[in-house]
Coordinates of C-alpha atoms and ligand atoms in Angstrom, one line a residue:
M109 CA -12.3 0.6 -23.5
Q110 CA -10.4 -2.7 -23.8
L111 CA -11.2 -5.3 -26.5
N112 CA -10.6 -9.0 -26.7
Y113 CA -7.5 -10.0 -28.7
I114 CA -8.2 -12.8 -31.1
A115 CA -6.3 -13.8 -34.3
N116 CA -4.1 -10.6 -33.9
A117 CA -7.1 -8.3 -33.9
S118 CA -8.8 -6.3 -31.2
L119 CA -12.5 -7.3 -31.2
P120 CA -15.5 -6.5 -29.0
S121 CA -17.4 -9.3 -27.4
S122 CA -20.6 -10.5 -29.3
S123 CA -22.4 -9.9 -26.0
G124 CA -22.2 -6.1 -26.4
R125 CA -21.5 -6.0 -22.6
T126 CA -18.6 -4.7 -20.6
I127 CA -17.2 -4.9 -17.1
A128 CA -15.8 -1.9 -15.2
M129 CA -12.2 -2.1 -14.0
L130 CA -11.5 -0.7 -10.6
D131 CA -8.1 0.7 -9.4
P132 CA -7.5 -1.1 -6.1
S133 CA -5.5 1.9 -4.8
D134 CA -8.7 4.1 -4.7
G135 CA -11.5 1.8 -5.6
Q136 CA -12.5 4.0 -8.6
P137 CA -13.4 2.7 -12.1
F138 CA -10.8 3.6 -14.8
D139 CA -11.4 1.4 -17.7
E140 CA -13.7 -1.3 -19.1
I141 CA -13.2 -4.8 -20.5
Q142 CA -15.3 -7.1 -22.6
R143 CA -17.8 -9.3 -20.8
S144 CA -17.3 -12.1 -23.2
N145 CA -19.4 -15.3 -23.6
A146 CA -19.3 -18.8 -25.0
S147 CA -19.5 -17.7 -28.6
D148 CA -16.4 -15.5 -28.2
I149 CA -14.6 -18.5 -26.8
D150 CA -15.7 -20.6 -29.7
F151 CA -14.5 -18.0 -32.1
A152 CA -11.1 -17.8 -30.4
V153 CA -10.7 -21.6 -30.3
R154 CA -11.5 -21.8 -34.0
A155 CA -8.9 -19.1 -34.7
A156 CA -6.3 -21.0 -32.7
R157 CA -7.1 -24.3 -34.4
Q158 CA -6.8 -22.7 -37.8
S159 CA -3.5 -21.1 -36.9
L160 CA -2.2 -24.4 -35.6
E161 CA -3.1 -26.4 -38.7
A162 CA -2.2 -23.8 -41.3
V163 CA 0.8 -22.0 -39.9
W164 CA 2.1 -22.8 -36.4
R165 CA 2.7 -26.5 -37.0
K166 CA 5.1 -25.6 -39.8
F167 CA 7.3 -23.5 -37.7
S168 CA 10.4 -25.4 -36.7
P169 CA 11.3 -25.4 -33.0
A170 CA 14.2 -23.0 -33.7
E171 CA 11.8 -20.6 -35.4
R172 CA 9.4 -20.8 -32.4
G173 CA 12.4 -20.1 -30.2
R174 CA 13.4 -17.0 -32.2
L175 CA 9.9 -15.6 -32.0
L176 CA 9.8 -16.2 -28.2
M177 CA 13.2 -14.4 -27.9
R178 CA 12.0 -11.5 -29.9
L179 CA 8.9 -11.3 -27.6
S180 CA 11.2 -11.4 -24.5
L181 CA 13.2 -8.4 -25.8
K182 CA 10.0 -6.6 -26.7
V183 CA 8.7 -7.1 -23.2
T184 CA 11.9 -5.8 -21.8
E185 CA 11.6 -2.7 -24.0
H186 CA 8.1 -2.1 -22.8
A187 CA 8.7 -3.2 -19.2
E188 CA 7.9 0.2 -17.7
E189 CA 4.7 0.5 -19.7
L190 CA 3.6 -3.0 -18.7
A191 CA 4.5 -2.4 -15.1
L192 CA 2.4 0.8 -15.0
I193 CA -0.6 -1.0 -16.5
E194 CA -0.3 -3.9 -14.0
Q195 CA 0.2 -1.4 -11.2
R196 CA -3.1 0.4 -11.9
D197 CA -4.9 -2.8 -12.6
C198 CA -3.7 -4.9 -9.6
G199 CA -2.5 -2.3 -7.0
K200 CA 1.1 -3.5 -7.2
P201 CA 3.9 -1.4 -5.6
T202 CA 6.2 -0.2 -8.4
R203 CA 9.1 -2.6 -7.5
Q204 CA 6.8 -5.6 -7.6
A205 CA 5.2 -4.5 -10.9
L206 CA 8.6 -4.0 -12.5
A207 CA 9.8 -7.4 -11.1
D208 CA 6.8 -9.1 -12.7
A209 CA 7.5 -7.5 -16.1
A210 CA 11.1 -8.7 -15.8
A211 CA 10.0 -12.2 -14.9
L212 CA 7.7 -12.2 -17.9
A213 CA 10.6 -11.4 -20.2
R214 CA 12.8 -14.0 -18.5
Y215 CA 10.1 -16.7 -19.0
F216 CA 10.0 -16.0 -22.7
E217 CA 13.8 -16.0 -22.8
F218 CA 14.1 -19.3 -21.0
Y219 CA 11.4 -21.0 -23.1
A220 CA 13.0 -19.5 -26.3
G221 CA 16.1 -21.4 -25.5
A222 CA 14.2 -24.6 -24.6
C223 CA 12.1 -25.0 -27.8
D224 CA 14.8 -26.9 -29.8
K225 CA 16.1 -28.9 -26.9
L226 CA 12.9 -31.0 -26.1
H227 CA 13.4 -34.4 -27.7
G228 CA 12.2 -38.0 -27.3
E229 CA 14.2 -41.1 -26.9
T230 CA 15.1 -44.3 -28.7
I231 CA 14.2 -47.4 -26.7
P232 CA 16.2 -50.7 -26.9
Y233 CA 13.7 -53.4 -27.8
Q234 CA 13.4 -56.9 -29.3
D235 CA 15.4 -57.8 -32.4
G236 CA 13.7 -56.6 -35.5
Y237 CA 12.2 -53.5 -34.0
S238 CA 13.2 -49.9 -33.7
V239 CA 11.3 -47.9 -31.1
L240 CA 11.3 -44.2 -30.5
T241 CA 9.3 -41.6 -28.7
W242 CA 8.1 -38.1 -29.9
R243 CA 7.0 -35.3 -27.8
E244 CA 4.1 -33.7 -29.5
P245 CA 2.1 -30.6 -28.6
H246 CA -1.4 -31.1 -27.2
G247 CA -2.8 -28.7 -29.8
V248 CA -4.9 -25.8 -28.6
T249 CA -4.2 -25.2 -24.9
G250 CA -6.5 -23.2 -22.6
H251 CA -5.1 -21.0 -19.9
I252 CA -7.1 -19.7 -17.0
I253 CA -5.1 -17.1 -15.1
P254 CA -5.6 -15.6 -11.7
W255 CA -5.4 -11.9 -10.7
N256 CA -2.4 -12.1 -8.3
Y257 CA 0.4 -12.4 -10.8
P258 CA -1.0 -12.0 -14.3
M259 CA 2.2 -11.3 -16.2
Q260 CA 4.2 -14.0 -14.3
I261 CA 1.6 -16.7 -14.7
F262 CA 1.1 -15.9 -18.3
G263 CA 4.8 -16.1 -18.9
R264 CA 5.2 -19.5 -17.3
S265 CA 2.1 -21.1 -18.7
V266 CA 1.7 -19.6 -22.1
G267 CA 5.5 -19.4 -22.6
G268 CA 5.9 -23.1 -21.9
A269 CA 2.8 -24.0 -24.0
L270 CA 4.0 -22.1 -27.1
A271 CA 7.6 -23.4 -26.7
A272 CA 6.2 -26.9 -26.9
G273 CA 4.3 -26.1 -30.1
N274 CA 0.8 -25.4 -28.9
V275 CA -1.4 -22.4 -29.6
C276 CA -3.2 -20.7 -26.7
V277 CA -6.6 -19.4 -25.7
I278 CA -6.3 -17.4 -22.5
K279 CA -8.9 -16.3 -20.0
P280 CA -7.3 -13.8 -17.5
A281 CA -9.0 -13.0 -14.2
E282 CA -11.6 -10.3 -14.8
D283 CA -9.8 -8.1 -12.2
A284 CA -6.4 -8.3 -14.0
C285 CA -6.4 -8.5 -17.8
L286 CA -4.9 -5.3 -19.0
S287 CA -1.2 -6.1 -19.1
L288 CA -1.9 -9.4 -20.9
L289 CA -4.0 -7.7 -23.6
R290 CA -1.0 -5.4 -24.3
V291 CA 1.5 -8.4 -24.3
A292 CA -0.7 -10.1 -26.9
Q293 CA -0.4 -7.0 -29.1
L294 CA 3.4 -7.0 -28.6
A295 CA 3.5 -10.6 -29.7
A296 CA 1.8 -9.8 -32.9
E297 CA 4.2 -6.9 -33.5
V298 CA 7.2 -9.3 -33.2
G299 CA 5.7 -11.7 -35.7
F300 CA 3.5 -14.3 -33.8
P301 CA 1.1 -15.5 -36.4
A302 CA -2.6 -14.7 -36.1
G303 CA -4.3 -17.2 -33.7
A304 CA -1.2 -18.3 -31.8
I305 CA -2.1 -16.2 -28.8
N306 CA -5.8 -15.3 -28.1
I307 CA -7.2 -13.5 -25.1
V308 CA -10.8 -13.5 -24.2
T309 CA -11.8 -11.5 -21.1
G310 CA -14.9 -11.8 -18.8
Y311 CA -16.2 -13.6 -15.7
G312 CA -14.9 -17.0 -14.7
H313 CA -18.3 -18.6 -14.4
E314 CA -19.2 -17.4 -17.9
V315 CA -16.2 -17.3 -20.1
G316 CA -13.8 -19.4 -18.0
D317 CA -16.4 -22.1 -17.8
A318 CA -17.0 -21.9 -21.6
L319 CA -13.3 -22.3 -22.2
A320 CA -13.0 -25.4 -19.9
R321 CA -16.0 -27.0 -21.6
H322 CA -15.0 -26.3 -25.2
P323 CA -14.3 -29.6 -27.0
G324 CA -11.6 -27.8 -29.1
I325 CA -9.4 -27.3 -26.0
D326 CA -6.9 -30.1 -25.8
H327 CA -5.3 -29.2 -22.4
I328 CA -6.2 -26.8 -19.6
S329 CA -3.7 -25.0 -17.4
F330 CA -5.5 -23.5 -14.4
T331 CA -4.1 -21.4 -11.5
G332 CA -6.5 -20.3 -8.8
S333 CA -8.6 -21.5 -5.9
P334 CA -9.1 -25.2 -5.0
S335 CA -12.9 -24.9 -5.4
V336 CA -12.7 -23.7 -9.0
G337 CA -9.9 -26.2 -9.6
T338 CA -12.4 -28.9 -8.7
L339 CA -15.0 -27.5 -11.1
I340 CA -12.4 -27.4 -13.9
S341 CA -11.4 -31.0 -13.3
Q342 CA -15.0 -32.1 -13.3
V343 CA -15.7 -30.4 -16.6
A344 CA -12.5 -31.5 -18.2
A345 CA -13.1 -35.1 -17.1
Q346 CA -16.2 -35.2 -19.2
R347 CA -14.0 -35.4 -22.3
H348 CA -10.8 -36.7 -20.6
C349 CA -9.0 -33.4 -21.2
P350 CA -5.7 -33.2 -19.3
V351 CA -5.5 -30.5 -16.7
T352 CA -2.6 -28.9 -14.8
L353 CA -3.8 -27.3 -11.5
E354 CA -2.0 -24.8 -9.3
L355 CA -4.2 -24.1 -6.4
G356 CA -2.3 -22.2 -3.7
G357 CA -1.1 -23.3 -0.3
K358 CA -0.8 -22.7 3.4
S359 CA 3.0 -22.9 3.3
P360 CA 5.0 -23.3 6.5
Q361 CA 8.2 -21.5 7.4
I362 CA 9.9 -23.9 9.8
V363 CA 12.5 -22.3 12.1
F364 CA 14.8 -24.4 14.2
A365 CA 16.7 -23.0 17.2
D366 CA 20.0 -23.1 15.3
A367 CA 18.8 -21.1 12.4
D368 CA 20.5 -18.0 11.1
L369 CA 17.8 -15.5 12.1
D370 CA 19.4 -12.6 10.4
A371 CA 18.8 -14.4 7.1
A372 CA 15.4 -15.9 8.2
V373 CA 13.7 -12.8 9.5
P374 CA 13.6 -10.7 6.3
A375 CA 12.6 -13.8 4.3
I376 CA 9.8 -14.6 6.7
I377 CA 8.5 -11.0 6.4
N378 CA 8.9 -10.9 2.6
G379 CA 7.2 -14.3 2.3
I380 CA 4.0 -12.9 3.7
V381 CA 4.0 -9.3 2.7
Q382 CA 5.0 -9.7 -1.0
N383 CA 2.0 -8.7 -3.2
A384 CA 0.1 -8.0 0.1
G385 CA 0.1 -11.8 0.9
Q386 CA -1.8 -12.6 -2.3
T387 CA 0.7 -15.1 -3.4
C388 CA 0.1 -18.9 -3.8
S389 CA 3.4 -19.6 -2.3
A390 CA 3.1 -17.1 0.6
G391 CA 4.8 -18.4 3.7
S392 CA 1.7 -18.0 5.8
R393 CA 2.4 -20.3 8.7
L394 CA 5.3 -19.7 11.0
L395 CA 6.4 -22.9 12.9
V396 CA 9.1 -22.1 15.5
D397 CA 11.2 -24.2 17.8
H398 CA 9.8 -23.6 21.4
V399 CA 13.3 -22.6 22.6
I400 CA 13.3 -19.4 20.4
Y401 CA 9.6 -18.9 20.0
E402 CA 9.2 -15.9 22.3
S403 CA 12.4 -14.1 21.2
L404 CA 11.6 -14.6 17.5
L405 CA 8.1 -13.3 17.9
E406 CA 9.4 -10.3 19.6
R407 CA 11.8 -9.6 16.8
L408 CA 9.2 -10.2 14.1
G409 CA 6.7 -8.0 16.0
H410 CA 9.1 -5.0 15.8
E411 CA 9.6 -5.6 12.0
F412 CA 5.8 -5.9 11.4
E413 CA 5.2 -2.6 13.2
K414 CA 7.6 -0.9 10.7
L415 CA 5.7 -2.2 7.6
R416 CA 3.8 0.4 5.6
V417 CA 0.8 0.0 3.3
G418 CA -0.4 2.5 0.8
P419 CA -1.3 3.3 -2.9
A420 CA 0.7 1.3 -5.4
T421 CA 2.6 4.3 -6.8
L422 CA 4.0 5.2 -3.3
D423 CA 5.9 1.9 -3.6
L424 CA 5.7 1.0 0.1
D425 CA 6.1 -2.5 1.6
L426 CA 2.5 -3.4 0.6
G427 CA -0.1 -2.1 -1.8
P428 CA -3.8 -2.6 -1.5
L429 CA -5.6 -6.0 -1.9
I430 CA -7.1 -6.6 -5.3
R431 CA -10.7 -5.9 -4.6
Q432 CA -13.3 -5.2 -1.9
S433 CA -14.4 -8.9 -1.6
Q434 CA -10.8 -9.9 -0.9
Q435 CA -10.5 -7.3 1.8
Q436 CA -13.7 -8.6 3.3
R437 CA -12.3 -12.1 3.2
V438 CA -9.3 -11.0 5.2
W439 CA -11.5 -9.1 7.7
D440 CA -13.6 -12.3 8.2
F441 CA -10.5 -14.3 9.1
L442 CA -9.3 -11.6 11.5
S443 CA -12.7 -11.4 13.2
D444 CA -12.7 -15.2 13.6
A445 CA -9.3 -14.8 15.3
Q446 CA -10.9 -12.3 17.7
V447 CA -13.8 -14.7 18.5
A448 CA -11.3 -17.5 19.2
N449 CA -9.2 -15.1 21.4
I450 CA -6.2 -15.5 19.2
E451 CA -3.6 -13.0 20.3
M452 CA -2.2 -10.4 17.9
V453 CA 1.6 -9.8 18.2
A454 CA 1.8 -6.8 16.0
Q455 CA 0.4 -5.0 13.0
G456 CA 1.8 -2.7 10.3
K457 CA 0.2 0.6 9.3
V458 CA -1.9 1.9 6.5
V459 CA -0.5 5.4 5.6
D460 CA -2.6 8.5 5.9
E461 CA -2.3 9.2 2.1
A462 CA -4.2 5.9 1.4
P463 CA -7.7 6.8 0.1
Q464 CA -10.5 5.5 2.3
T465 CA -12.0 3.9 -0.8
G466 CA -8.9 1.7 -1.5
F467 CA -8.7 -1.9 -0.5
Y468 CA -6.0 -1.7 2.2
Q469 CA -5.1 -4.2 4.9
A470 CA -2.4 -3.8 7.5
P471 CA 0.0 -6.8 7.8
T472 CA -0.8 -8.8 10.9
L473 CA 1.1 -11.3 13.0
L474 CA -1.0 -13.7 15.2
R475 CA 0.4 -16.1 17.8
D476 CA -0.4 -19.5 19.3
V477 CA -2.9 -20.2 16.5
P478 CA -4.4 -23.7 17.1
A479 CA -3.2 -26.0 14.3
M480 CA -6.8 -27.0 13.4
H481 CA -8.2 -23.4 13.4
R482 CA -9.2 -22.2 10.0
L483 CA -6.5 -19.5 10.2
A484 CA -3.9 -22.3 10.2
Q485 CA -5.7 -24.4 7.7
E486 CA -7.2 -22.2 5.0
E487 CA -5.5 -19.8 2.5
V488 CA -6.3 -16.2 3.7
F489 CA -4.7 -14.7 0.6
G490 CA -3.8 -11.5 2.5
P491 CA -0.9 -10.3 4.7
V492 CA -1.7 -12.5 7.8
L493 CA 1.0 -14.6 9.3
V494 CA 0.0 -17.2 11.9
A495 CA 2.6 -18.5 14.4
M496 CA 2.8 -21.6 16.5
S497 CA 5.6 -23.4 18.4
F498 CA 6.9 -27.0 18.0
R499 CA 8.6 -29.2 20.5
D500 CA 11.0 -31.2 18.3
E501 CA 11.6 -32.2 14.7
D502 CA 8.8 -34.8 14.6
H503 CA 6.4 -32.2 15.9
A504 CA 7.6 -29.7 13.3
V505 CA 7.0 -32.3 10.5
E506 CA 3.5 -33.2 11.9
L507 CA 2.5 -29.5 12.0
A508 CA 4.0 -28.8 8.6
N509 CA 2.0 -31.6 7.0
A510 CA -1.2 -30.9 8.9
T511 CA -3.1 -28.9 6.2
P512 CA -4.9 -30.0 3.0
F513 CA -2.2 -28.1 1.1
G514 CA 1.3 -29.0 -0.1
L515 CA 2.9 -26.3 -2.2
V516 CA 6.0 -24.8 -0.6
A517 CA 8.0 -25.2 2.7
G518 CA 10.8 -23.1 4.1
V519 CA 13.2 -24.8 6.5
W520 CA 15.7 -22.8 8.5
T521 CA 18.4 -24.8 10.2
A522 CA 22.2 -25.0 10.2
E523 CA 22.3 -28.8 10.6
G524 CA 23.0 -30.5 7.3
A525 CA 21.5 -33.9 8.2
R526 CA 18.3 -32.2 9.4
Q527 CA 18.1 -30.2 6.2
F528 CA 17.9 -33.4 4.2
R529 CA 15.5 -35.2 6.7
M530 CA 13.1 -32.2 6.6
A531 CA 13.3 -31.9 2.8
R532 CA 12.3 -35.6 2.6
R533 CA 9.6 -35.6 5.3
V534 CA 7.6 -32.4 4.4
R535 CA 4.9 -33.1 1.8
S536 CA 5.1 -30.3 -0.7
G537 CA 6.1 -29.6 -4.3
Q538 CA 9.0 -27.4 -3.3
V539 CA 11.2 -27.2 -0.2
F540 CA 13.6 -24.3 0.3
I541 CA 16.4 -24.7 2.9
N542 CA 17.8 -21.5 4.4
N543 CA 16.0 -19.4 1.8
Y544 CA 12.4 -18.9 0.7
G545 CA 11.6 -19.1 -3.0
A546 CA 15.2 -19.1 -4.3
G547 CA 14.5 -15.8 -6.0
G548 CA 11.7 -17.3 -8.0
G549 CA 14.0 -18.6 -10.8
V550 CA 12.0 -19.5 -13.9
E551 CA 14.3 -22.5 -14.3
L552 CA 12.9 -24.2 -11.2
P553 CA 9.9 -26.5 -11.8
F554 CA 6.9 -25.5 -9.6
G555 CA 3.7 -27.1 -8.5
G556 CA 1.9 -28.8 -5.7
V557 CA 0.8 -32.0 -4.0
K558 CA -2.5 -32.7 -2.2
S559 CA -5.0 -29.8 -2.5
S560 CA -2.3 -27.5 -4.0
G561 CA -2.8 -29.3 -7.3
H562 CA -0.9 -31.4 -9.7
G563 CA 1.3 -31.0 -12.7
R564 CA 4.4 -28.8 -12.9
E565 CA 4.9 -25.4 -14.6
K566 CA 8.1 -23.4 -14.9
G567 CA 11.5 -24.9 -15.8
F568 CA 12.1 -27.5 -18.5
E569 CA 9.8 -29.9 -16.7
A570 CA 6.7 -27.8 -17.8
L571 CA 7.4 -28.8 -21.4
H572 CA 6.6 -32.4 -20.5
G573 CA 3.2 -31.3 -19.3
F574 CA 2.5 -29.2 -22.4
T575 CA 3.3 -32.2 -24.7
T576 CA 2.0 -35.7 -25.0
L577 CA 4.4 -38.6 -25.7
K578 CA 3.9 -40.7 -28.8
T579 CA 5.6 -44.1 -29.0
V580 CA 6.5 -45.3 -32.5
A581 CA 7.5 -48.9 -33.0
I582 CA 8.8 -49.9 -36.4
K583 CA 9.2 -53.6 -37.3
H584 CA 11.9 -54.0 -39.9
G585 CA 12.9 -57.6 -39.6
Ligands
NAP99 P1 -10.7 -18.2 -8.6 O1 -12.1 -17.9 -8.6 O2 -10.3 -19.6 -8.6 O3 -10.1 -17.5 -9.9 C1 -9.0 -18.0 -10.7 C2 -9.4 -17.9 -12.2 O4 -10.5 -18.8 -12.5 C3 -9.9 -16.5 -12.6 O5 -9.5 -16.3 -14.0 C4 -11.4 -16.7 -12.6 O6 -12.1 -15.8 -13.4 C5 -11.5 -18.1 -13.1 N1 -12.8 -18.8 -12.8 C6 -13.7 -18.5 -11.7 N2 -14.7 -19.4 -11.8 C7 -14.6 -20.2 -12.9 C8 -15.3 -21.2 -13.4 N3 -16.5 -21.6 -12.9 N4 -14.8 -21.8 -14.6 C9 -13.7 -21.4 -15.1 N5 -12.9 -20.4 -14.6 C10 -13.4 -19.8 -13.5 O7 -9.9 -17.4 -7.5 P2 -10.4 -16.0 -6.9 O8 -11.9 -15.9 -6.7 O9 -9.8 -15.0 -7.9 O10 -9.6 -16.1 -5.6 C11 -10.2 -16.8 -4.5 C12 -9.1 -17.6 -3.8 O11 -8.4 -18.4 -4.8 C13 -8.1 -16.7 -3.2 O12 -8.4 -16.2 -2.0 C14 -6.9 -17.7 -3.1 O13 -7.1 -18.5 -2.0 C15 -7.0 -18.5 -4.3 N6 -6.1 -18.1 -5.4 C16 -5.0 -18.8 -5.6 C17 -4.1 -18.4 -6.6 C18 -2.9 -19.2 -6.8 O14 -1.9 -18.6 -7.3 N7 -2.8 -20.4 -6.5 C19 -4.4 -17.3 -7.4 C20 -5.6 -16.6 -7.2 C21 -6.4 -17.0 -6.2 P3 -12.7 -14.4 -12.7 O15 -11.8 -14.0 -11.6 O16 -12.7 -13.5 -13.9 O17 -14.1 -14.8 -12.2
MG100 MG1 -8.0 -4.8 -11.9

């Protein structure tokens, strides 16, 4: 049975209750986590505050950096162990789980190097004054983490917050906590002081809500659904607590007739099958120049038919979805497609070895999806790619911007001027030209506009969000 991790100690919840963890590959229970409550959150926030005031504030930026670097190396040493845990917990194929552990180590490495490079400014002002700015940590930051990439999202949000001098209380998704509980132990082993990293598990509406409401939380980083993002914002607004929201997307892959399709096709496939489509930045809408629409769909159809889905340890193109309700969500979208007579171009296959009780879904390519249909508007969060054609550049921009979201866009074209025009005209936090995701580099700031959220994580930019600016004006005559 797994325990909470608070002040460098493994502790049961005061509720005395637990939640069973299911392996998505076979749907069977294999472990239990604590079903924590508001008093566990209160205990963790107090431990964090005490650590901040008594210990963590006294660490120099260089000392924080050294600790983060030690944690990065420790995570690399334990990468296989962490990947195995995450694989069982989240159904990730082996390569994805290992990539996530590597990304976690890389986040700590990047933020280790950033700690002592974050500085304020001096500002020229009236005669007789000296003015300077300091970047100060918020204090105790709260982190609500989704189930799709627990290690990666922990790395980018907790790594950045610690680098900036905050201490952290973390609420992982109840479906995906196990790797993070282990990382918190590793952090204690490399010397993080008690209370710097605290993990409290449980249901979102119980323990997540208690975290967001706690008056001792000075900043909230939330990654998840738009609807819960709204709840978090409302709760935080009651006490004017700053919030960073990363709420997913309905990101377009925009393919012009002059695109290098040998480069585009594998990136389009990977953009929707990675992590079985359960990726906030999934390229889930395919917008194609009408001139190449039929030929590209035919080519993609052949590729989709080759895709294989199965248990995480078989390391196929896709593993299972996280849980039964997510599988049901994808089925609901696909049955809506049938009702609307939306044509399926092709589907991959679930392999025979996949247990019936696992949460599998074959990747599916749909065509001529009306731009206003919910399949083209809402996040499916599964391996479903919806295709539509455009007449010209203006039409491509209109379609690209025609959802409530604005997270990522991929643009495929050889023409330099069009690359820049498209990058300017598409409303999203990131635009990738002739690539999709740029390999996920931790250096690259990441976040959304519109319903995809606000604030930026990753890169150096995240440190601005995890600090507040203090202006100091000295009158010296
Ligand atoms: P979710 O409900 O928004 O969950 C995200 C996190 O928020 C989890 O840790 C969740 O905890 C917690 N949470 C839930 N209700 C809360 C509340 N009232 N107060 C505070 N925290 C709360 O997302 P989901 O149900 O897992 O997935 C639903 C949809 O969200 C997906 O289909 C997808 O569209 C979107 N999503 C987006 C991302 C992304 O990266 N942008 C990631 C995941 C999901 P529990 O899970 O323990 O309840
Ligand atoms: Mg799980």
